[in-house]
Short mmCIF file of C-alpha atoms and ligand atoms in Angstrom, two decimals:
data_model
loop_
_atom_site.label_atom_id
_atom_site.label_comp_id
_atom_site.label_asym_id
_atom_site.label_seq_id
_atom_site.Cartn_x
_atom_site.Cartn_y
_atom_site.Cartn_z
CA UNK A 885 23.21 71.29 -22.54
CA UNK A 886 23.63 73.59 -19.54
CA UNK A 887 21.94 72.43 -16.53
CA UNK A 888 21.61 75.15 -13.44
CA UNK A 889 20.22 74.05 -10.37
CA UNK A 890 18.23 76.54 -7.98
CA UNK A 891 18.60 75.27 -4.36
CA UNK A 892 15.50 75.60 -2.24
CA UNK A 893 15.15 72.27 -0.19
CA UNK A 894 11.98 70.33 -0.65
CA UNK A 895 11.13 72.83 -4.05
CA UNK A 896 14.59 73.11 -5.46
CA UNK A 897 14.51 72.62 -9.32
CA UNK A 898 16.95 72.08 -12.63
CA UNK A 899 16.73 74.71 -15.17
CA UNK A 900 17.95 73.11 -18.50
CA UNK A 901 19.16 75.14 -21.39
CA UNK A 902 19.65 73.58 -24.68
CA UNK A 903 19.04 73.74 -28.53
CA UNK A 904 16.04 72.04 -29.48
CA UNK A 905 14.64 70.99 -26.21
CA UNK A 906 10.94 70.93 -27.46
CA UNK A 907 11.65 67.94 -29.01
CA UNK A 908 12.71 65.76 -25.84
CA UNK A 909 9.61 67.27 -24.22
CA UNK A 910 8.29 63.48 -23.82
CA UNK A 911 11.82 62.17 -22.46
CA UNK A 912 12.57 64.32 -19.93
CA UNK A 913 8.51 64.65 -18.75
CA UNK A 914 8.43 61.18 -19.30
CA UNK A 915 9.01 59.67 -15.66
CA UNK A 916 6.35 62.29 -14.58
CA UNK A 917 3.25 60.57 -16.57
CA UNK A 918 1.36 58.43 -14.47
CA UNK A 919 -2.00 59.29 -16.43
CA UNK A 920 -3.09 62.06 -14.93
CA UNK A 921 -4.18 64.99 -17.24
CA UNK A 922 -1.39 67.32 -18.59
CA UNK A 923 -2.75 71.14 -19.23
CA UNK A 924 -0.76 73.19 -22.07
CA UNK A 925 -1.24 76.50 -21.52
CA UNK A 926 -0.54 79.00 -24.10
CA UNK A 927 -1.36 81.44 -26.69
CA UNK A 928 -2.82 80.79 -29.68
CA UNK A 929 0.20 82.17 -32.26
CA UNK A 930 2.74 80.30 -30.12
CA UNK A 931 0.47 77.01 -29.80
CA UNK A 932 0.15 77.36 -33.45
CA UNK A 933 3.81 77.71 -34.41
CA UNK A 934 5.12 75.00 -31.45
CA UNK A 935 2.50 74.17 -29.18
CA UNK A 936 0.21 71.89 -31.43
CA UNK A 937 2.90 69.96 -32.63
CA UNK A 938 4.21 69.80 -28.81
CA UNK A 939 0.32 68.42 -27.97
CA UNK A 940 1.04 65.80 -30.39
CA UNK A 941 3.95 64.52 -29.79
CA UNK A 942 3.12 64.14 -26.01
CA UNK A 943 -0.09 62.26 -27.00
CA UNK A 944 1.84 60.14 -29.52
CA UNK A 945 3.78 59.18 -25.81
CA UNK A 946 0.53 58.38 -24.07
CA UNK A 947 -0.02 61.64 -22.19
CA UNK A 948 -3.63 62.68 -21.59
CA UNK A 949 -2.90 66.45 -23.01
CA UNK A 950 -5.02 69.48 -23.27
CA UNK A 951 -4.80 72.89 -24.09
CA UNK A 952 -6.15 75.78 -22.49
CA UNK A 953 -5.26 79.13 -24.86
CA UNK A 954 -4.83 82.94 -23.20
CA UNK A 955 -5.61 85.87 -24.28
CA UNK A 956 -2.46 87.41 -26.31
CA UNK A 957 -2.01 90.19 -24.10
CA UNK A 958 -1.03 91.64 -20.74
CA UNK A 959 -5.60 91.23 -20.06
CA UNK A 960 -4.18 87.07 -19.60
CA UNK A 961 -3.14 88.28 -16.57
CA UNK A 962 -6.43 89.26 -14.21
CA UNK A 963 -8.68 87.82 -11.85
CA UNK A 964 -11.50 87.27 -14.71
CA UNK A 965 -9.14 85.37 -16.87
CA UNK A 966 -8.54 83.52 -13.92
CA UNK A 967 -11.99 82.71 -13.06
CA UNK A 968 -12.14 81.55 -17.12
CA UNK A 969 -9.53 79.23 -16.68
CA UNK A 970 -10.65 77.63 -13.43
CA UNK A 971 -13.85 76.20 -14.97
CA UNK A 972 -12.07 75.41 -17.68
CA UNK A 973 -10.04 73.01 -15.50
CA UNK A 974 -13.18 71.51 -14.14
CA UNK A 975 -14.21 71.08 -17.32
CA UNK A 976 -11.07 69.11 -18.41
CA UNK A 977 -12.34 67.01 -15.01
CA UNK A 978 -8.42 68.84 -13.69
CA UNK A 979 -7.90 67.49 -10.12
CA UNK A 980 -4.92 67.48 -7.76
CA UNK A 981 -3.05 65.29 -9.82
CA UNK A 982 -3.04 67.51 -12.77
CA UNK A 983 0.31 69.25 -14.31
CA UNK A 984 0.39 72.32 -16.40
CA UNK A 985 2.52 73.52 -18.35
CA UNK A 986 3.55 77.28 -19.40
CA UNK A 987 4.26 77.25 -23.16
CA UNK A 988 4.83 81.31 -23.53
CA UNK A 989 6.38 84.29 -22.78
CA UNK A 990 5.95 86.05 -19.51
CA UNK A 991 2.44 86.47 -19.64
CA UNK A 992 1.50 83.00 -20.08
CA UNK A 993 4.49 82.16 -17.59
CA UNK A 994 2.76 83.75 -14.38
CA UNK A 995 -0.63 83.68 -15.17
CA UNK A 996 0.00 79.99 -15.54
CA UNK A 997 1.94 79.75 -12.03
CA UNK A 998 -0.77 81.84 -10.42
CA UNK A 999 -3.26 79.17 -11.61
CA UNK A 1000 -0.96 76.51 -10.54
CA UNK A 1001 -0.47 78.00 -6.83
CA UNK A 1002 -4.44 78.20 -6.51
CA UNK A 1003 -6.07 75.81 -8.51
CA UNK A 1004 -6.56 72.60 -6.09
CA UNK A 1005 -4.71 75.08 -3.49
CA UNK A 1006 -1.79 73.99 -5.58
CA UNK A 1007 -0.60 71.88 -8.82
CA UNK A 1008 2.98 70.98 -10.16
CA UNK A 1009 3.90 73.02 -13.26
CA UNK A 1010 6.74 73.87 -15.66
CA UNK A 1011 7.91 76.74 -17.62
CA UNK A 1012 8.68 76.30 -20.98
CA UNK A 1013 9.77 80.41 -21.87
CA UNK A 1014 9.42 81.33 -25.48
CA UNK A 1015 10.54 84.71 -25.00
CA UNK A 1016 13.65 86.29 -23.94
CA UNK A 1017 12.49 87.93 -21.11
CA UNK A 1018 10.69 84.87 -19.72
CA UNK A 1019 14.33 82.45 -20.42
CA UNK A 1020 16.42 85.32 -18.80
CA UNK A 1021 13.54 86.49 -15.87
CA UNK A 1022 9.97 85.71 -15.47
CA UNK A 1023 10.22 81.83 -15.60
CA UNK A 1024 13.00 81.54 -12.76
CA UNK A 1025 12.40 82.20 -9.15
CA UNK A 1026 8.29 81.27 -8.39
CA UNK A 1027 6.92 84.62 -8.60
CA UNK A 1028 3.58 84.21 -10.26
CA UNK A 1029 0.80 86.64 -10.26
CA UNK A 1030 -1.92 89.11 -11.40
CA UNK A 1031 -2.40 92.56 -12.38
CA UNK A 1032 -5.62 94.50 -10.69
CA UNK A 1033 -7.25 97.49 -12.08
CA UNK A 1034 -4.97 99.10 -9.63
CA UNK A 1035 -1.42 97.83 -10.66
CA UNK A 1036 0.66 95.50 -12.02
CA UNK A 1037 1.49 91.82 -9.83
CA UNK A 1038 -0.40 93.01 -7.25
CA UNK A 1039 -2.34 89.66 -6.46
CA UNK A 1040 0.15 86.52 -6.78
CA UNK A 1041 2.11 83.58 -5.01
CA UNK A 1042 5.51 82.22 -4.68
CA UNK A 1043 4.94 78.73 -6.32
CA UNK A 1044 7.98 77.04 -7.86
CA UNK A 1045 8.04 75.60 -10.99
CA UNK A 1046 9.24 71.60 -10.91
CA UNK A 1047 11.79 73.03 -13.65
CA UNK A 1048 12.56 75.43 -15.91
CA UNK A 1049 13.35 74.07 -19.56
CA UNK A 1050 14.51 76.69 -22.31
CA UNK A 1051 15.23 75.85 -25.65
CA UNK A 1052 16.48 79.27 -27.51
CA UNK A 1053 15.09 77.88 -30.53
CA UNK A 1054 12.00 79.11 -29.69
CA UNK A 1055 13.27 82.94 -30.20
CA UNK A 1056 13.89 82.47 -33.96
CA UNK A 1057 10.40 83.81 -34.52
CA UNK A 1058 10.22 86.27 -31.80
CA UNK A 1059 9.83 89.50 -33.23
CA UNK A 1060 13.26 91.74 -32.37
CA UNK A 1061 11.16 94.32 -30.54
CA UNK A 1062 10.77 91.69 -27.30
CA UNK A 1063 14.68 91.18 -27.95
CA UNK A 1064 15.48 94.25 -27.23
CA UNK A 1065 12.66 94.34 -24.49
CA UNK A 1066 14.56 91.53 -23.01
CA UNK A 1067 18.02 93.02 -22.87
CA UNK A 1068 16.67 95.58 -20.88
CA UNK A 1069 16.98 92.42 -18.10
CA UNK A 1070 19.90 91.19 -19.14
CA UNK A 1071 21.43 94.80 -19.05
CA UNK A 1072 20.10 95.07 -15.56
CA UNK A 1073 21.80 91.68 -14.28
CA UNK A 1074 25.19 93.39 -15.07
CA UNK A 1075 24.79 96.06 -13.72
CA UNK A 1076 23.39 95.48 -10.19
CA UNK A 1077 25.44 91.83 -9.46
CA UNK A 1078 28.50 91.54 -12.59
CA UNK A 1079 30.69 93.94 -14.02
CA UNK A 1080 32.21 91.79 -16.13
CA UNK A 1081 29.21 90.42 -17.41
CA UNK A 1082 27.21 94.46 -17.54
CA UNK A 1083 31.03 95.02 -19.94
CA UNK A 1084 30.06 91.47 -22.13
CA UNK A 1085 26.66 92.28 -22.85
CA UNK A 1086 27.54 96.15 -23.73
CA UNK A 1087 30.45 95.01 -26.01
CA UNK A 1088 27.69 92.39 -28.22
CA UNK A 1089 24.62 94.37 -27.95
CA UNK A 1090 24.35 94.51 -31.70
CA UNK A 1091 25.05 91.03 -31.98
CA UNK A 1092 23.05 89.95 -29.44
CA UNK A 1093 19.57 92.30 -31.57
CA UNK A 1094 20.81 90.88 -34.89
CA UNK A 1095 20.64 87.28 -32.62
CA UNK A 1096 22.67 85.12 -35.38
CA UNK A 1097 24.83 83.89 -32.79
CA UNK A 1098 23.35 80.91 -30.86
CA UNK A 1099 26.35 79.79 -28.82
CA UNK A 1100 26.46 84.09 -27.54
CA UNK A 1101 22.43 84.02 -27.24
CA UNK A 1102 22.74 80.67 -25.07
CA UNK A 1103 25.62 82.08 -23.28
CA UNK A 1104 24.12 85.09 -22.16
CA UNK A 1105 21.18 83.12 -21.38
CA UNK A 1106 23.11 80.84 -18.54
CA UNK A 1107 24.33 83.63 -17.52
CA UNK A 1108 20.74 85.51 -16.47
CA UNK A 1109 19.62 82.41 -14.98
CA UNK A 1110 22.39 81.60 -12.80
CA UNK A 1111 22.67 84.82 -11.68
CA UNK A 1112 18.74 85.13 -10.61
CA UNK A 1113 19.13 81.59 -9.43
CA UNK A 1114 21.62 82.70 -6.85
CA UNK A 1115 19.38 85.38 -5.57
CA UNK A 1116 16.10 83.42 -5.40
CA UNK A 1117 18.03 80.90 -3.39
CA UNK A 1118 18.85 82.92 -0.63
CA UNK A 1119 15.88 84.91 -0.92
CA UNK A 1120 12.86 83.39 -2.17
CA UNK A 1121 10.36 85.70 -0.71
CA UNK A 1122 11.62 88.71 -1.23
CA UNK A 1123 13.73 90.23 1.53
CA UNK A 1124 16.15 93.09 0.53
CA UNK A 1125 18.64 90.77 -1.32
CA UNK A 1126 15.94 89.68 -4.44
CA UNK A 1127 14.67 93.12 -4.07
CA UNK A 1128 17.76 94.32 -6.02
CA UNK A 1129 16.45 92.54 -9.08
CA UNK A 1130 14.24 95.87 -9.15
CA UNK A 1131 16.34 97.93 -10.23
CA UNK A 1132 14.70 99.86 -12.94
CA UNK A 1133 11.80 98.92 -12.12
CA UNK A 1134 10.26 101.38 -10.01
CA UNK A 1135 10.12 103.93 -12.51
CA UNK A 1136 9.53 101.69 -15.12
CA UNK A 1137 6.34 99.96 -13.86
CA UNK A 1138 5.11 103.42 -13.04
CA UNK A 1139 5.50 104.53 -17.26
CA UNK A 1140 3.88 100.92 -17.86
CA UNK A 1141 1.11 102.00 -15.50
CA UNK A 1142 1.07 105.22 -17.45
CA UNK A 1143 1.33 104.74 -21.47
CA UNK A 1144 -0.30 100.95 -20.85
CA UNK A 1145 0.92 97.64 -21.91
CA UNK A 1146 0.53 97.98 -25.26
CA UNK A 1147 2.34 100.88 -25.88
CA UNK A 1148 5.55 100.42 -24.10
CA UNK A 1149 7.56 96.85 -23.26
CA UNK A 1150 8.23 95.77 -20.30
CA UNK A 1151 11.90 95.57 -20.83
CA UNK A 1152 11.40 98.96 -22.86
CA UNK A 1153 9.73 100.44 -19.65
CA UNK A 1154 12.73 99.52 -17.58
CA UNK A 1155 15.55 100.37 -19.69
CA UNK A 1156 13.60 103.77 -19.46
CA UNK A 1157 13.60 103.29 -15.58
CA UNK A 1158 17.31 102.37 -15.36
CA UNK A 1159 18.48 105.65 -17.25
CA UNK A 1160 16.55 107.74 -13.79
CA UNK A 1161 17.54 105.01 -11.47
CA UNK A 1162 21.09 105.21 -12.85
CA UNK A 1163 21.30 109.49 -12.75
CA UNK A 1164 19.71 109.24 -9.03
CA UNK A 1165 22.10 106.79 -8.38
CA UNK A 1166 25.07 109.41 -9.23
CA UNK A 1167 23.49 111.71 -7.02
CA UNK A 1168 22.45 109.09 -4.12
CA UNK A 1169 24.34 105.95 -4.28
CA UNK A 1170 27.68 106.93 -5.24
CA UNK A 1171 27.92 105.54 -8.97
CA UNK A 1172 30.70 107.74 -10.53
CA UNK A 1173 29.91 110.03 -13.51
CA UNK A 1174 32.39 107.72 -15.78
CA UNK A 1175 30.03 104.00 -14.87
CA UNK A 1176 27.03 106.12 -15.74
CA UNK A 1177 28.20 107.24 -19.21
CA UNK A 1178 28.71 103.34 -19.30
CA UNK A 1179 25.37 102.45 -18.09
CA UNK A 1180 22.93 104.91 -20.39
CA UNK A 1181 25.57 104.79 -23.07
CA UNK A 1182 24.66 100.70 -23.56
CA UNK A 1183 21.01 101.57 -23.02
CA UNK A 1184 21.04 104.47 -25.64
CA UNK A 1185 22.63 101.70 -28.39
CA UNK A 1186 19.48 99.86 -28.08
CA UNK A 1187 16.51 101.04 -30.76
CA UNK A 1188 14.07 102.06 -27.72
CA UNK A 1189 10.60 103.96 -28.67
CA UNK A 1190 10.74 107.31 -28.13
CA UNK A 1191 8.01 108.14 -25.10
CA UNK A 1192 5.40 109.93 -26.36
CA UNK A 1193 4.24 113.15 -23.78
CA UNK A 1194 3.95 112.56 -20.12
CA UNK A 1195 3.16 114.55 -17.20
CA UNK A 1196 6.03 113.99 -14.68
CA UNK A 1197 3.58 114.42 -11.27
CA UNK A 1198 1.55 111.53 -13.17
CA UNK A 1199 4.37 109.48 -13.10
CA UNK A 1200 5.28 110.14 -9.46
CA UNK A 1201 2.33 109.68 -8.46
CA UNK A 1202 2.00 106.55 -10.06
CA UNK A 1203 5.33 105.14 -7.88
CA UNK A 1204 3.21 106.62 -5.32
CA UNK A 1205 1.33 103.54 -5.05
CA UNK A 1206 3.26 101.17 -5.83
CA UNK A 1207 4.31 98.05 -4.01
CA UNK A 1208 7.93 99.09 -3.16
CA UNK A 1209 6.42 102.13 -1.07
CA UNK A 1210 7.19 101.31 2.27
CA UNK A 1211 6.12 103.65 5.44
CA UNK A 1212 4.81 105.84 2.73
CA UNK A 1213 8.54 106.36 1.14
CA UNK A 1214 9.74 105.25 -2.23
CA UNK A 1215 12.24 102.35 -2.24
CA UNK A 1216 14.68 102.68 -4.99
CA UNK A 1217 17.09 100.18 -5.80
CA UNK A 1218 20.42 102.20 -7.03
CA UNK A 1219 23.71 101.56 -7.88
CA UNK A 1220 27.07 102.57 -5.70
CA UNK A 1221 28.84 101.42 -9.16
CA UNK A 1222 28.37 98.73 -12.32
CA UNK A 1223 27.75 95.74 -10.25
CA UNK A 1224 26.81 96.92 -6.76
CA UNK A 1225 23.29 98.07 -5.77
CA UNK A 1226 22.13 100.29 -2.34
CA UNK A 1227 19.18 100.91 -1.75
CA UNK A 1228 18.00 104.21 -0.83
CA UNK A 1229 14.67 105.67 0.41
CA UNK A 1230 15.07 109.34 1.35
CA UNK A 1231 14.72 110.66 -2.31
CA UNK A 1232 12.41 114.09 -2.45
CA UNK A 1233 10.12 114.45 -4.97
CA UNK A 1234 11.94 117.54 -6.35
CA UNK A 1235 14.97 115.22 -7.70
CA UNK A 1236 12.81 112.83 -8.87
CA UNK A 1237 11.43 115.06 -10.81
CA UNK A 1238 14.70 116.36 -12.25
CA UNK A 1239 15.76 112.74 -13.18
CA UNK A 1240 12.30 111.82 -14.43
CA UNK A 1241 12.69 114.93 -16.76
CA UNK A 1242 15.58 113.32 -18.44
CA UNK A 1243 14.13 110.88 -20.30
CA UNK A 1244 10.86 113.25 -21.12
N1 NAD B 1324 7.37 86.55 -12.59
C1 NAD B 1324 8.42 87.32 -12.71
O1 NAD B 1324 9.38 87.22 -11.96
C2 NAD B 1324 8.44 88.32 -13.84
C3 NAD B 1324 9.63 88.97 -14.17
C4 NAD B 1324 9.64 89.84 -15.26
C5 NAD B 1324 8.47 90.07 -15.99
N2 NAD B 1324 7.33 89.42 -15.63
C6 NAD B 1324 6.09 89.61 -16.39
O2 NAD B 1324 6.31 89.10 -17.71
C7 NAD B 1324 5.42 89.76 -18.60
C8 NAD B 1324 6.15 90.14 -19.85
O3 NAD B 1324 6.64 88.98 -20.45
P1 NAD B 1324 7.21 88.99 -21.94
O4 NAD B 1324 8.07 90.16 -22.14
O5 NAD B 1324 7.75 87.62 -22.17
O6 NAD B 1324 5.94 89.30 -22.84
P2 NAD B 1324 4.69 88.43 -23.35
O7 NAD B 1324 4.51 87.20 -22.57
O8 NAD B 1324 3.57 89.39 -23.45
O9 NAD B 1324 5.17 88.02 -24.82
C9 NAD B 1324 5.35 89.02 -25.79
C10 NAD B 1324 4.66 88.67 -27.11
O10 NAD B 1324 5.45 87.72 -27.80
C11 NAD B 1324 4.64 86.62 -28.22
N3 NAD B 1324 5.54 85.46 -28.22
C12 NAD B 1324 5.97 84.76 -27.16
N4 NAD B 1324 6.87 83.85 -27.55
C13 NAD B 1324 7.00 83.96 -28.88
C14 NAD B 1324 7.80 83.31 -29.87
N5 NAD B 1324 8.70 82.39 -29.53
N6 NAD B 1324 7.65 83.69 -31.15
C15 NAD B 1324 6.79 84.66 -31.51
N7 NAD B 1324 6.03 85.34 -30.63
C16 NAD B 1324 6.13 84.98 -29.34
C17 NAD B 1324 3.52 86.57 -27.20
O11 NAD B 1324 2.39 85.92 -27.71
C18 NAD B 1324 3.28 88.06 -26.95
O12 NAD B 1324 2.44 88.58 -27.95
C19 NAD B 1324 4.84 90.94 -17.85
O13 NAD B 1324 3.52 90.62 -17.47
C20 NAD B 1324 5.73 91.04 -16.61
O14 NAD B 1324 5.03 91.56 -15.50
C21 NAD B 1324 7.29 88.57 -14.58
ZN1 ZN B 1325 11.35 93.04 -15.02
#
C-alpha cells in the first residue's frame, strides 16, 4: 500500500493507494461509525458494478448507509442537481453528523464535495475515484464545484476530503477512452513540475492505454498524487503556485465550452490545450524547439478524436470569459522547458490565433 499524506494543519489528510481497497472499506471507515447516517453517492453503472455490493458490506458492519445516485453526466454538476440532492438529504433525515462518500469519477467527486462544503454549511466526506482522472486529479486537493450555464467550476468551495482512498481496481472496467482522457493529466504533471517523470510516462504510454501493468498503473498513480499533493500544500487556495496545475487548461476548457461535454473529454480537451499552450510557450516562455517535439510528439501517440470544425474567434472568445482572465488579460500557464512553467499574460490575440490554428 502507498500511503501519501497532504499537509494542511487542522484538514490535512492520507491518500491511500492500494489493490483492492473496496474491500477494507469497513476497516479503515470503521473507527469513523458512531451511527450517524453514511450517504453513498454515485452513479448508477458504477453503484451497480461496485457500489451496491460496497452498500452491503458496510451495512453487514452496522453502518446506517444510503445511496443517493447522479445523473451520468457532466448535468450532475449544476445548481438544480444540487437543489435535488439537498432534499434528498432531508429526506434521509441527513444532519451535521452525516458523512458522504464520493463513489465515482470526477463528476461525482466534486459535485459530491460541493454538497459536502454546503450541506449543514459543511459535512465530512471521502473520495473514493473510480476513474483515472479523478485517482490522478479531481479527488486530491478540495476543489469542489459547479458548472453554470455560463462556464465550467464557476460556483464551488475548497472543502477537503477526510481522505482520499484509490483502489486501481476500479479502472478494469473503465472504458480506455477516459484512460487516455486521464493521461492527458498525467502528461501534464511531467511536464510543468518532473522531467524525469514527463520522459517515464512518454516512454510507457502504450503500456500505460493497453493498462495490463498494475504495479506501472499504481506507480504512475503515486506519482500524480504526490506531486499535486505538494502543490495543494503550499497552496490550497489557489495562488500562482497551484495555478500551474492549469496548464492546458485554458484552451482546453474553452473547446469543452465549445464542442460540449459530451463530445470531447476533459483530458481530451486539454491534451488539445497543451499542444497551443506548448507552441506559445516556444514563442513566449522559452521552451526550446527540441522539448516541444517531445511534448506534442507524446501527445500525438495518444488515439485523440479528431476536432470536428471550429471557428477560432469562438474559441477566443470563449477564454475570453473565463476564470483565469485577470484585469481583462488572459493568464496562460506555459512552459520555459519539460518541467518548468511561467506564466505569461501579454499574449495578443493574433498569436493565439496562429497557435489555436494548429490543432484546427
Ligand atoms: N476538482 C478538481 O480539482 C478537478 C480536476 C480535474 C477535473 N475535474 C472535473 O472532473 C470531471 C471529469 O471527471 P472524469 O474524467 O473522471 O469523468 P466522469 O466523472 O464524467 O467519468 C467518466 C465516465 O466514466 C464512468 N465511470 C466512472 N468510473 C468508472 C469505472 N470504474 N468503470 C466504468 N465506468 C466508470 C462515469 O459514470 C462516466 O460516465 C469534470 O467535471 C472536471 O471538471 C475536477
Ligand atoms: Zn484538468
Amino acid at each position: 500500500m502507498q500511503s501519501i499524506n497532504v499537509k494542511l494543519q487542522d484538514r490535512s489528510y492520507t491518500i491511500q493507494i492500494q489493490n483492492d481497497l473496496r474491500l477494507r472499506l469497513h476497516e479503515i471507515l470503521g473507527s469513523k461509525n458512531s451511527g450517524q447516517q453514511w450517504i453513498i453517492f454515485s452513479q448508477k453503472p458504477i453503484f451497480k458494478i461496485y457500489g451496491e455490493a460496497i452498500e452491503s458490506m458496510l451495512r453487514e458492519h452496522n453502518f446506517e448507509v444510503k445511496h443517493i445516485l447522479l445523473e451520468n453526466s457532466e448535468n450532475a454538476k449544476s445548481l438544480s442537481s444540487m437543489e435535488a440532492i439537498y432534499s434528498q438529504l432531508i429526506d434521509f433525515s441527513c444532519d451535521r453528523s452525516s458523512i458522504f462518500l464520493a463513489l465515482g469519477g470526477g463528476v461525482v467527486g466534486d459535485a459530491t464535495g460541493f454538497a459536502a462544503a454546503t450541506f449543514m454549511r459543511g459535512v465530512d466526506y471521502y473520495q473514493i475515484p473510480t476513474t483515472l482522472l479523478a485517482m490522478v486529479d479531481s479527488s486530491i486537493g478540495g476543489k469542489t464545484g459547479v458548472n453554470l450555464d455560463s462556464g465550467k467550476n464557476l460556483v464551488g468551495a475548497i472543502w477537503q476530503p477526510k481522505a482520499v482512498l484509490i483502489d486501481s481496481n476500479f479502472l478494469a472496467s473503465l472504458p480506455k477512452r477516459e484512460v487516455v482522457s486521464a493521461l492527458g493529466e498525467v502528461i501534464k504533471y511531467g511536464a510543468i513540475l518532473d522531467e524525469d517523470f514527463f520522459n517515464f510516462v512518454s516512454d510507457n504510454v502504450e503500456n500505460l492505454i493497453g493498462m495490463g501493468n498494475s504495479q506501472l498503473l499504481q506507480d504512475v498513480i503515486g506519482k500524480c498524487v504526490a506531486l499535486k499533493a505538494k502543490i495543494v500544500e503550499q497552496d490550497e487556495c489557489e495562488g500562482d503556485l497551484r495555478r500551474i496545475l492549469n496548464f492546458g487548461h485554458t484552451v482546453g476548457h474553452a473547446l469543452e465550452k465549445y464542442f460540449g461535454f459530451d463530445i470531447l473529454r476533459h483530458g481530451e480537451a486539454v491534451l488539445y490545450g497543451m499542444l497551443v499552450a506548448g507552441k506559445l510557450s516556444v514563442k513566449f516562455g522559452g521552451l526550446s524547439s527540441q522539448d516541444y517535439e517531445l511534448l506534442s510528439l507524446s501527445i500525438l501517440r495518444l488515439p485523440l478524436p479528431s476536432l470536428p470544425k471550429f471557428d477560432v474567434d469562438e474559441i477566443i472568445e470563449i477564454m475570453s470569459t473565463d476564470k483565469k482572465v485577470k484585469d481583462g488579460k488572459i493568464n496562460f500557464i506555459l512552459l520555459s522547458k519539460i518541467g518548468e512553467t511561467v506564466i505569461v499574460d501579454d499574449i495578443d490575440d493574433r498569436m493565439l490565433l496562429q497557435s489555436l490554428k494548429l490543432i484546427q
